Amino acid sequence: MHDESLHLESRCVHGGQRPDPSTGAVMPPIYTSSTFVQESPGVHKGFEYSRSHNVTRFAFERCIANLESSTLTEEDDRTAGGFAFASGLAAIATCLELVDSGATILCMDDVYGGTNRLLQRVRARSQGLKIVLADLSNPEELAKAAAQHRPAMIWAETPTNPTLKIVDLGEVARIGAGVGALTVVDNTFASPILQRPLESGIDIVMHSVTKYIGGHSDVVGGCLVTRRADLAQKLRFMQNAIGSVMGPFDAYLTLRGAKTLGLRMARHCESAMTIASWLTKHPAVERVVYPGLPSHPHHALASRQMRLNGSPAYGGMITISLCGGIVKTRRFLERVQIFALAESLGGVESLIEHPAIMTHASVPDAERKALGITDSLVRLSIGIESAQDLVNDLDQALSGQ
Ligand SMILES: Cc1ncc(COP(=O)(O)O)c(C=O)c1O
């Protein structure tokens, strides 16, 4: 079904999907076979070996290609420009193979800690990459760094993890094209429901599908999507050559999760707005960072760029700074009952975490301080429980400080 004209909620359910041709099964079966029989050497039904071709993985890849508005067809690329990997980091690692050794990568200064670690502590050594960090949410800094360093790739994330800065997707695409850089956006925090970077001219979009797309904290996976046929060809080769593919069970679970992505995102956004507004009034909270609050420095850009059915929607992530230091912050995190103190985000259940000790521990101290990832900083992933219950939980945990 070619269904770009459908609304995103419908594309979550139907995008790139069709009944299984052999049985009519509405959901694709989990094809576990590692290999496929051939009638004669090289004569087969289009499936040779499961690293290269897997029906269940292909179904999810076509789904995410559709959700991210790839305009490729299945004639251009087997799954219309969608590629699934064993984790978000496996997707990032494969994407980095698009540049040659010694290349310069211009990267957003505030990115997921694991992205920072892969770039600075692995690929700087093994691939000789030169990593330039800059605040890409500042268009002048982005333009200056691009002109000065002539990067082969610009890596952006928006909203960023964990300080929720907003990067202008159109500016990244424009400036990247101007210096001949490939542009890649990690769209994990917004999900394709709120923003589709390819529509703004970005070359490749990346997700940790472990988060909103899977949505149930029961699968680890990643993906890349492009609408450029030349890049799709290279990524297909890399995905097979490197081999860090998503397995069929995970592809099935992720596809199942994606069906409700539209519904879930609407709820995450609505509850996060309610909770962020409530937190701004709490005396134990020094600062609330949420793109939906007028106090957010990039609120106007977020309102233009992040939209759900034509209206602004700002996602389910909130970052707060508590009054007091690590002792009070630790006590608060130990007292929550509905929120689970755990890494990750984007699931149906609300999660809370301490970036400096947990998700961003791998970011060097000095960089963490410069970014404002302090001992009092707490990141919340708002789930789909009752917003009132979540407010009550935060209230009781804050009052015990
Ligand atoms: C924004 C972002 N990108 C990438 C990743 C890495 O994904 P994974 O944990 O699936 O490897 C994460 C994980 O937390 C993330 O939050």
CSV table of C-alpha atoms and ligand atoms in Angstrom, one decimal:
chain,number,residue,atom,x,y,z
A,1,MET,CA,0.0,0.0,0.0
A,2,HIS,CA,1.5,3.4,-1.0
A,3,ASP,CA,0.0,5.5,1.7
A,4,GLU,CA,2.0,8.7,2.1
A,5,SER,CA,-1.3,10.6,1.9
A,6,LEU,CA,-2.7,8.9,5.1
A,7,HIS,CA,-2.4,10.5,8.5
A,8,LEU,CA,0.5,9.4,10.6
A,9,GLU,CA,-1.7,7.4,13.0
A,10,SER,CA,-2.9,5.3,10.0
A,11,ARG,CA,0.6,5.0,8.7
A,12,CYS,CA,1.7,3.5,12.1
A,13,VAL,CA,-0.8,0.7,11.5
A,14,HIS,CA,-0.6,0.2,7.8
A,15,GLY,CA,2.6,1.9,6.5
A,16,GLY,CA,4.6,-0.4,4.3
A,17,GLN,CA,2.5,-3.4,5.4
A,18,ARG,CA,0.6,-6.0,3.5
A,19,PRO,CA,-0.9,-9.4,4.4
A,20,ASP,CA,1.6,-12.3,4.2
A,21,PRO,CA,1.3,-13.5,0.6
A,22,SER,CA,1.4,-17.2,1.5
A,23,THR,CA,-1.3,-17.3,4.2
A,24,GLY,CA,-2.9,-13.8,4.3
A,25,ALA,CA,-1.7,-13.4,7.9
A,26,VAL,CA,-2.4,-9.8,8.9
A,27,MET,CA,0.8,-9.5,11.0
A,28,PRO,CA,4.0,-10.8,9.4
A,29,PRO,CA,5.0,-14.2,10.9
A,30,ILE,CA,8.3,-14.3,12.8
A,31,TYR,CA,10.6,-15.9,10.1
A,32,THR,CA,13.3,-17.5,12.1
A,33,SER,CA,15.0,-19.5,9.3
A,34,SER,CA,18.6,-18.5,8.9
A,35,THR,CA,18.7,-19.7,5.3
A,36,PHE,CA,16.5,-20.3,2.3
A,37,VAL,CA,16.4,-23.1,-0.2
A,38,GLN,CA,17.5,-22.5,-3.8
A,39,GLU,CA,16.2,-24.3,-6.8
A,40,SER,CA,19.5,-24.1,-8.6
A,41,PRO,CA,22.6,-22.1,-7.5
A,42,GLY,CA,21.6,-18.4,-7.5
A,43,VAL,CA,17.9,-19.2,-8.4
A,44,HIS,CA,15.7,-18.4,-5.4
A,45,LYS,CA,12.6,-16.5,-4.3
A,46,GLY,CA,14.6,-13.4,-3.3
A,47,PHE,CA,15.7,-14.7,0.0
A,48,GLU,CA,19.2,-16.3,0.5
A,49,TYR,CA,20.4,-15.8,4.0
A,50,SER,CA,18.7,-14.1,7.0
A,51,ARG,CA,21.4,-11.5,7.7
A,52,SER,CA,20.8,-10.1,4.2
A,53,HIS,CA,17.1,-10.8,3.8
A,54,ASN,CA,14.5,-11.5,6.5
A,55,VAL,CA,10.8,-11.1,5.9
A,56,THR,CA,10.0,-10.0,9.5
A,57,ARG,CA,12.8,-7.4,9.6
A,58,PHE,CA,11.8,-6.2,6.1
A,59,ALA,CA,8.2,-5.6,7.4
A,60,PHE,CA,9.5,-3.3,10.1
A,61,GLU,CA,12.0,-1.6,7.8
A,62,ARG,CA,9.2,-0.7,5.4
A,63,CYS,CA,7.1,0.5,8.3
A,64,ILE,CA,9.8,2.9,9.6
A,65,ALA,CA,10.7,4.0,6.0
A,66,ASN,CA,7.1,5.0,5.6
A,67,LEU,CA,6.8,6.7,9.0
A,68,GLU,CA,9.9,8.8,8.3
A,69,SER,CA,8.6,9.8,4.9
A,70,SER,CA,11.1,8.2,2.7
A,71,THR,CA,10.0,8.8,-0.8
A,72,LEU,CA,11.9,5.8,-2.1
A,73,THR,CA,9.9,2.9,-3.6
A,74,GLU,CA,10.6,-0.8,-3.3
A,75,GLU,CA,12.0,-0.7,-6.8
A,76,ASP,CA,14.6,1.9,-5.6
A,77,ASP,CA,15.4,-0.2,-2.5
A,78,ARG,CA,14.1,-3.4,-1.1
A,79,THR,CA,12.5,-1.8,2.0
A,80,ALA,CA,12.2,1.7,0.5
A,81,GLY,CA,15.1,3.1,2.5
A,82,GLY,CA,14.6,1.7,6.0
A,83,PHE,CA,17.3,-0.3,7.8
A,84,ALA,CA,17.0,-2.0,11.2
A,85,PHE,CA,19.8,-2.9,13.5
A,86,ALA,CA,20.5,-4.8,16.7
A,87,SER,CA,20.6,-1.5,18.8
A,88,GLY,CA,20.6,2.2,18.3
A,89,LEU,CA,24.3,2.2,18.7
A,90,ALA,CA,24.7,-0.5,16.1
A,91,ALA,CA,22.7,1.8,13.7
A,92,ILE,CA,25.0,4.7,14.6
A,93,ALA,CA,28.2,2.6,14.1
A,94,THR,CA,27.0,1.4,10.7
A,95,CYS,CA,26.1,4.9,9.7
A,96,LEU,CA,29.6,6.1,10.6
A,97,GLU,CA,31.0,3.7,8.0
A,98,LEU,CA,29.7,6.0,5.3
A,99,VAL,CA,32.7,8.3,5.9
A,100,ASP,CA,36.3,7.5,5.2
A,101,SER,CA,39.0,7.1,7.8
A,102,GLY,CA,40.3,10.5,9.0
A,103,ALA,CA,37.1,12.3,8.2
A,104,THR,CA,35.8,15.2,10.4
A,105,ILE,CA,32.4,14.7,12.1
A,106,LEU,CA,30.7,17.9,13.4
A,107,CYS,CA,28.6,16.7,16.2
A,108,MET,CA,26.0,18.4,18.5
A,109,ASP,CA,27.8,19.0,21.9
A,110,ASP,CA,24.8,17.6,23.8
A,111,VAL,CA,24.1,14.1,22.5
A,112,TYR,CA,23.3,10.7,24.1
A,113,GLY,CA,26.3,9.7,26.1
A,114,GLY,CA,26.8,6.5,24.1
A,115,THR,CA,27.0,8.4,20.9
A,116,ASN,CA,29.7,10.7,22.4
A,117,ARG,CA,31.6,7.6,23.7
A,118,LEU,CA,31.4,5.8,20.3
A,119,LEU,CA,32.7,8.9,18.5
A,120,GLN,CA,35.4,10.1,20.9
A,121,ARG,CA,36.6,6.9,22.5
A,122,VAL,CA,36.2,4.3,19.7
A,123,ARG,CA,36.0,5.8,16.3
A,124,ALA,CA,38.5,8.6,16.9
A,125,ARG,CA,41.0,5.8,17.5
A,126,SER,CA,39.9,3.0,15.2
A,127,GLN,CA,38.7,5.1,12.2
A,128,GLY,CA,40.9,8.2,12.9
A,129,LEU,CA,37.8,10.4,12.9
A,130,LYS,CA,38.2,14.0,14.0
A,131,ILE,CA,35.3,14.9,16.3
A,132,VAL,CA,34.3,18.5,16.5
A,133,LEU,CA,31.7,19.2,19.1
A,134,ALA,CA,29.6,22.4,18.8
A,135,ASP,CA,26.2,23.7,20.0
A,136,LEU,CA,24.3,23.1,16.8
A,137,SER,CA,21.2,24.6,18.3
A,138,ASN,CA,22.9,28.0,17.8
A,139,PRO,CA,22.7,28.6,14.0
A,140,GLU,CA,25.7,31.0,14.0
A,141,GLU,CA,27.9,28.4,15.8
A,142,LEU,CA,26.7,25.7,13.4
A,143,ALA,CA,27.5,27.8,10.3
A,144,LYS,CA,30.9,28.8,11.7
A,145,ALA,CA,31.9,25.3,12.7
A,146,ALA,CA,30.8,23.9,9.3
A,147,ALA,CA,32.7,26.5,7.3
A,148,GLN,CA,35.9,26.2,9.5
A,149,HIS,CA,36.0,22.4,9.7
A,150,ARG,CA,34.4,21.3,6.3
A,151,PRO,CA,33.0,18.1,8.0
A,152,ALA,CA,32.2,15.0,6.0
A,153,MET,CA,29.2,14.4,8.3
A,154,ILE,CA,27.1,16.6,10.6
A,155,TRP,CA,25.5,14.6,13.5
A,156,ALA,CA,22.6,16.3,15.2
A,157,GLU,CA,20.1,15.3,17.8
A,158,THR,CA,16.9,17.2,18.6
A,159,PRO,CA,15.5,17.5,21.3
A,160,THR,CA,18.9,16.7,22.8
A,161,ASN,CA,19.6,14.2,25.6
A,162,PRO,CA,19.4,15.3,28.4
A,163,THR,CA,19.3,19.1,28.2
A,164,LEU,CA,16.5,19.2,25.6
A,165,LYS,CA,18.0,21.8,23.3
A,166,ILE,CA,16.2,22.1,19.9
A,167,VAL,CA,18.2,22.1,16.7
A,168,ASP,CA,16.7,23.7,13.5
A,169,LEU,CA,16.5,20.8,11.1
A,170,GLY,CA,16.2,23.0,8.0
A,171,GLU,CA,19.4,24.9,9.0
A,172,VAL,CA,21.4,21.7,9.5
A,173,ALA,CA,20.2,20.5,6.0
A,174,ARG,CA,21.0,23.8,4.4
A,175,ILE,CA,24.4,24.3,5.9
A,176,GLY,CA,25.3,20.7,5.5
A,177,ALA,CA,24.5,20.8,1.8
A,178,GLY,CA,26.5,24.0,1.5
A,179,VAL,CA,29.7,22.3,2.7
A,180,GLY,CA,29.0,19.0,1.1
A,181,ALA,CA,28.5,17.2,4.4
A,182,LEU,CA,26.1,14.2,4.9
A,183,THR,CA,23.5,15.3,7.5
A,184,VAL,CA,22.2,12.8,10.1
A,185,VAL,CA,19.6,13.4,12.8
A,186,ASP,CA,19.0,11.2,15.8
A,187,ASN,CA,15.2,11.5,16.0
A,188,THR,CA,14.8,9.2,19.0
A,189,PHE,CA,13.3,11.8,21.4
A,190,ALA,CA,10.7,13.2,19.0
A,191,SER,CA,9.8,10.1,17.1
A,192,PRO,CA,8.5,10.4,13.5
A,193,ILE,CA,5.1,11.4,14.9
A,194,LEU,CA,6.4,14.8,16.0
A,195,GLN,CA,9.0,15.5,13.3
A,196,ARG,CA,10.4,13.9,10.2
A,197,PRO,CA,13.8,15.2,9.5
A,198,LEU,CA,13.9,13.9,5.9
A,199,GLU,CA,11.1,16.3,5.0
A,200,SER,CA,13.4,19.1,6.0
A,201,GLY,CA,16.2,17.9,3.7
A,202,ILE,CA,18.2,15.9,6.2
A,203,ASP,CA,20.0,12.9,4.5
A,204,ILE,CA,19.6,10.2,7.1
A,205,VAL,CA,17.4,9.8,10.2
A,206,MET,CA,18.4,7.5,13.0
A,207,HIS,CA,16.5,6.1,16.0
A,208,SER,CA,17.1,4.0,19.0
A,209,VAL,CA,13.8,2.1,18.5
A,210,THR,CA,14.4,0.8,22.1
A,211,LYS,CA,12.6,4.0,23.0
A,212,TYR,CA,9.3,5.4,21.6
A,213,ILE,CA,9.0,3.3,18.5
A,214,GLY,CA,9.2,0.0,20.4
A,215,GLY,CA,7.5,1.8,23.3
A,216,HIS,CA,7.2,-1.0,25.8
A,217,SER,CA,10.8,-1.3,27.2
A,218,ASP,CA,11.0,-4.9,26.0
A,219,VAL,CA,13.2,-4.7,23.0
A,220,VAL,CA,16.6,-3.1,22.1
A,221,GLY,CA,17.0,-2.0,18.5
A,222,GLY,CA,17.9,0.8,16.1
A,223,CYS,CA,17.2,2.0,12.6
A,224,LEU,CA,18.3,4.3,9.8
A,225,VAL,CA,16.1,5.8,7.1
A,226,THR,CA,17.0,7.7,4.0
A,227,ARG,CA,15.2,9.0,0.9
A,228,ARG,CA,18.4,9.2,-1.1
A,229,ALA,CA,18.7,6.2,-3.4
A,230,ASP,CA,22.5,6.4,-3.5
A,231,LEU,CA,22.7,6.3,0.3
A,232,ALA,CA,20.2,3.5,0.5
A,233,GLN,CA,22.4,1.5,-1.7
A,234,LYS,CA,25.4,2.1,0.5
A,235,LEU,CA,23.5,1.4,3.7
A,236,ARG,CA,22.1,-1.8,2.3
A,237,PHE,CA,25.7,-2.9,1.5
A,238,MET,CA,27.0,-1.8,4.9
A,239,GLN,CA,24.1,-3.4,6.9
A,240,ASN,CA,24.9,-6.7,5.3
A,241,ALA,CA,28.7,-6.3,5.3
A,242,ILE,CA,28.9,-5.3,8.9
A,243,GLY,CA,26.1,-7.6,10.0
A,244,SER,CA,24.7,-5.9,13.2
A,245,VAL,CA,21.1,-6.5,12.0
A,246,MET,CA,17.9,-6.7,14.0
A,247,GLY,CA,16.8,-10.2,14.7
A,248,PRO,CA,13.3,-11.4,13.6
A,249,PHE,CA,11.8,-11.6,17.1
A,250,ASP,CA,12.9,-8.0,17.8
A,251,ALA,CA,11.6,-6.9,14.5
A,252,TYR,CA,8.2,-8.4,15.3
A,253,LEU,CA,8.0,-6.7,18.7
A,254,THR,CA,9.1,-3.4,17.3
A,255,LEU,CA,6.6,-3.5,14.5
A,256,ARG,CA,3.9,-4.3,17.0
A,257,GLY,CA,5.0,-1.4,19.2
A,258,ALA,CA,5.0,1.0,16.2
A,259,LYS,CA,1.3,0.3,15.6
A,260,THR,CA,0.3,2.4,18.6
A,261,LEU,CA,3.1,5.0,18.3
A,262,GLY,CA,0.6,7.7,17.3
A,263,LEU,CA,-1.7,7.1,20.2
A,264,ARG,CA,1.1,6.9,22.7
A,265,MET,CA,2.9,10.0,21.5
A,266,ALA,CA,-0.3,12.1,21.9
A,267,ARG,CA,-0.6,10.9,25.5
A,268,HIS,CA,3.1,11.4,26.3
A,269,CYS,CA,2.9,14.9,25.0
A,270,GLU,CA,-0.3,15.9,26.8
A,271,SER,CA,0.9,14.4,30.2
A,272,ALA,CA,4.4,15.9,29.9
A,273,MET,CA,2.9,19.4,29.4
A,274,THR,CA,0.7,19.0,32.5
A,275,ILE,CA,3.5,17.7,34.6
A,276,ALA,CA,6.1,20.2,33.4
A,277,SER,CA,3.7,23.1,34.2
A,278,TRP,CA,3.0,21.7,37.6
A,279,LEU,CA,6.8,21.3,38.3
A,280,THR,CA,7.4,25.0,37.6
A,281,LYS,CA,5.4,25.8,40.6
A,282,HIS,CA,7.1,23.4,43.1
A,283,PRO,CA,9.4,25.1,45.6
A,284,ALA,CA,11.8,22.2,45.6
A,285,VAL,CA,12.4,22.5,41.9
A,286,GLU,CA,14.9,25.1,40.8
A,287,ARG,CA,14.4,24.8,37.0
A,288,VAL,CA,12.2,22.9,34.6
A,289,VAL,CA,13.4,22.3,31.0
A,290,TYR,CA,10.6,21.4,28.6
A,291,PRO,CA,10.3,22.6,25.0
A,292,GLY,CA,6.6,23.3,25.5
A,293,LEU,CA,7.2,25.9,28.3
A,294,PRO,CA,7.5,29.5,27.1
A,295,SER,CA,10.6,29.8,29.3
A,296,HIS,CA,12.4,27.2,27.1
A,297,PRO,CA,15.0,29.1,25.1
A,298,HIS,CA,14.0,27.3,21.9
A,299,HIS,CA,10.2,27.3,22.5
A,300,ALA,CA,9.4,29.2,19.3
A,301,LEU,CA,11.5,26.8,17.1
A,302,ALA,CA,10.0,23.7,18.9
A,303,SER,CA,6.5,25.1,18.3
A,304,ARG,CA,7.3,25.3,14.5
A,305,GLN,CA,9.2,22.1,14.2
A,306,MET,CA,7.5,19.6,16.5
A,307,ARG,CA,3.9,19.1,15.6
A,308,LEU,CA,1.2,16.5,16.0
A,309,ASN,CA,-1.7,16.7,13.5
A,310,GLY,CA,-0.9,20.3,12.8
A,311,SER,CA,-0.6,21.6,16.4
A,312,PRO,CA,2.6,22.0,18.4
A,313,ALA,CA,3.5,19.0,20.6
A,314,TYR,CA,6.7,18.8,22.5
A,315,GLY,CA,7.4,15.2,23.4
A,316,GLY,CA,7.4,13.2,26.7
A,317,MET,CA,10.8,14.2,28.1
A,318,ILE,CA,11.3,16.7,30.9
A,319,THR,CA,14.6,17.7,32.6
A,320,ILE,CA,14.6,19.3,36.0
A,321,SER,CA,17.2,20.8,38.4
A,322,LEU,CA,16.4,20.3,42.0
A,323,CYS,CA,17.2,22.7,44.8
A,324,GLY,CA,20.1,21.3,46.8
A,325,GLY,CA,22.8,18.9,45.8
A,326,ILE,CA,23.4,15.2,45.3
A,327,VAL,CA,22.1,14.1,48.7
A,328,LYS,CA,18.6,15.6,48.2
A,329,THR,CA,18.5,14.6,44.6
A,330,ARG,CA,19.4,11.0,45.5
A,331,ARG,CA,16.7,10.9,48.2
A,332,PHE,CA,14.1,12.2,45.8
A,333,LEU,CA,15.1,9.5,43.2
A,334,GLU,CA,14.9,6.8,45.9
A,335,ARG,CA,11.4,7.9,47.0
A,336,VAL,CA,9.5,7.7,43.7
A,337,GLN,CA,7.1,4.9,43.5
A,338,ILE,CA,5.3,5.0,40.2
A,339,PHE,CA,8.3,6.3,38.3
A,340,ALA,CA,10.9,3.6,37.9
A,341,LEU,CA,14.5,4.7,38.6
A,342,ALA,CA,16.0,3.3,35.4
A,343,GLU,CA,17.9,4.2,32.3
A,344,SER,CA,16.1,4.5,29.0
A,345,LEU,CA,13.0,6.3,28.0
A,346,GLY,CA,10.0,6.3,25.7
A,347,GLY,CA,8.2,3.3,27.2
A,348,VAL,CA,4.6,3.2,28.4
A,349,GLU,CA,5.8,3.3,32.0
A,350,SER,CA,7.3,6.5,33.5
A,351,LEU,CA,11.0,6.4,34.1
A,352,ILE,CA,13.3,8.8,36.0
A,353,GLU,CA,17.1,8.9,36.0
A,354,HIS,CA,20.2,10.8,37.1
A,355,PRO,CA,22.2,11.6,33.9
A,356,ALA,CA,25.5,12.4,35.6
A,357,ILE,CA,25.6,9.0,37.3
A,358,MET,CA,23.6,7.0,34.9
A,359,THR,CA,23.1,7.6,31.1
A,360,HIS,CA,25.9,10.3,30.7
A,361,ALA,CA,28.5,8.9,33.1
A,362,SER,CA,30.7,8.1,30.0
A,363,VAL,CA,30.8,11.8,29.0
A,364,PRO,CA,34.1,13.3,30.3
A,365,ASP,CA,33.6,15.4,33.5
A,366,ALA,CA,34.6,18.7,32.0
A,367,GLU,CA,32.2,18.3,29.0
A,368,ARG,CA,29.3,17.3,31.4
A,369,LYS,CA,29.9,20.4,33.5
A,370,ALA,CA,30.0,22.7,30.5
A,371,LEU,CA,26.7,21.2,29.3
A,372,GLY,CA,25.1,21.8,32.7
A,373,ILE,CA,24.7,18.1,33.5
A,374,THR,CA,25.0,18.7,37.2
A,375,ASP,CA,24.5,16.5,40.3
A,376,SER,CA,21.0,18.1,40.7
A,377,LEU,CA,19.9,17.3,37.2
A,378,VAL,CA,17.1,14.7,36.8
A,379,ARG,CA,15.6,13.4,33.6
A,380,LEU,CA,12.0,12.2,33.4
A,381,SER,CA,10.4,10.1,30.7
A,382,ILE,CA,6.6,10.6,31.1
A,383,GLY,CA,4.7,7.4,30.4
A,384,ILE,CA,1.0,6.8,29.7
A,385,GLU,CA,-0.2,6.4,33.3
A,386,SER,CA,-2.7,8.9,34.7
A,387,ALA,CA,-1.0,12.3,34.8
A,388,GLN,CA,-2.6,13.0,38.2
A,389,ASP,CA,-1.0,9.8,39.6
A,390,LEU,CA,2.4,10.9,38.3
A,391,VAL,CA,2.0,14.4,39.8
A,392,ASN,CA,1.0,12.8,43.1
A,393,ASP,CA,4.1,10.5,43.0
A,394,LEU,CA,6.5,13.4,42.3
A,395,ASP,CA,4.8,15.5,45.0
A,396,GLN,CA,5.3,12.8,47.7
A,397,ALA,CA,8.9,12.2,46.6
A,398,LEU,CA,9.8,15.9,46.5
A,399,SER,CA,8.1,16.5,49.9
A,400,GLY,CA,10.3,13.9,51.6
A,401,GLN,CA,13.5,15.8,50.7
B,1,LIG,C1,19.0,9.7,21.8
B,1,LIG,C2,19.5,8.3,21.9
B,1,LIG,N1,20.2,7.9,20.8
B,1,LIG,C3,20.8,6.7,20.7
B,1,LIG,C4,20.7,5.8,21.8
B,1,LIG,C5,21.4,4.4,21.7
B,1,LIG,O1,20.4,3.5,21.5
B,1,LIG,P1,20.5,2.0,22.0
B,1,LIG,O2,20.5,2.0,23.5
B,1,LIG,O3,19.3,1.3,21.5
B,1,LIG,O4,21.7,1.4,21.5
B,1,LIG,C6,20.0,6.2,23.0
B,1,LIG,C7,19.9,5.3,24.1
B,1,LIG,O5,19.5,5.7,25.2
B,1,LIG,C8,19.4,7.5,23.0
B,1,LIG,O6,18.7,7.9,24.0
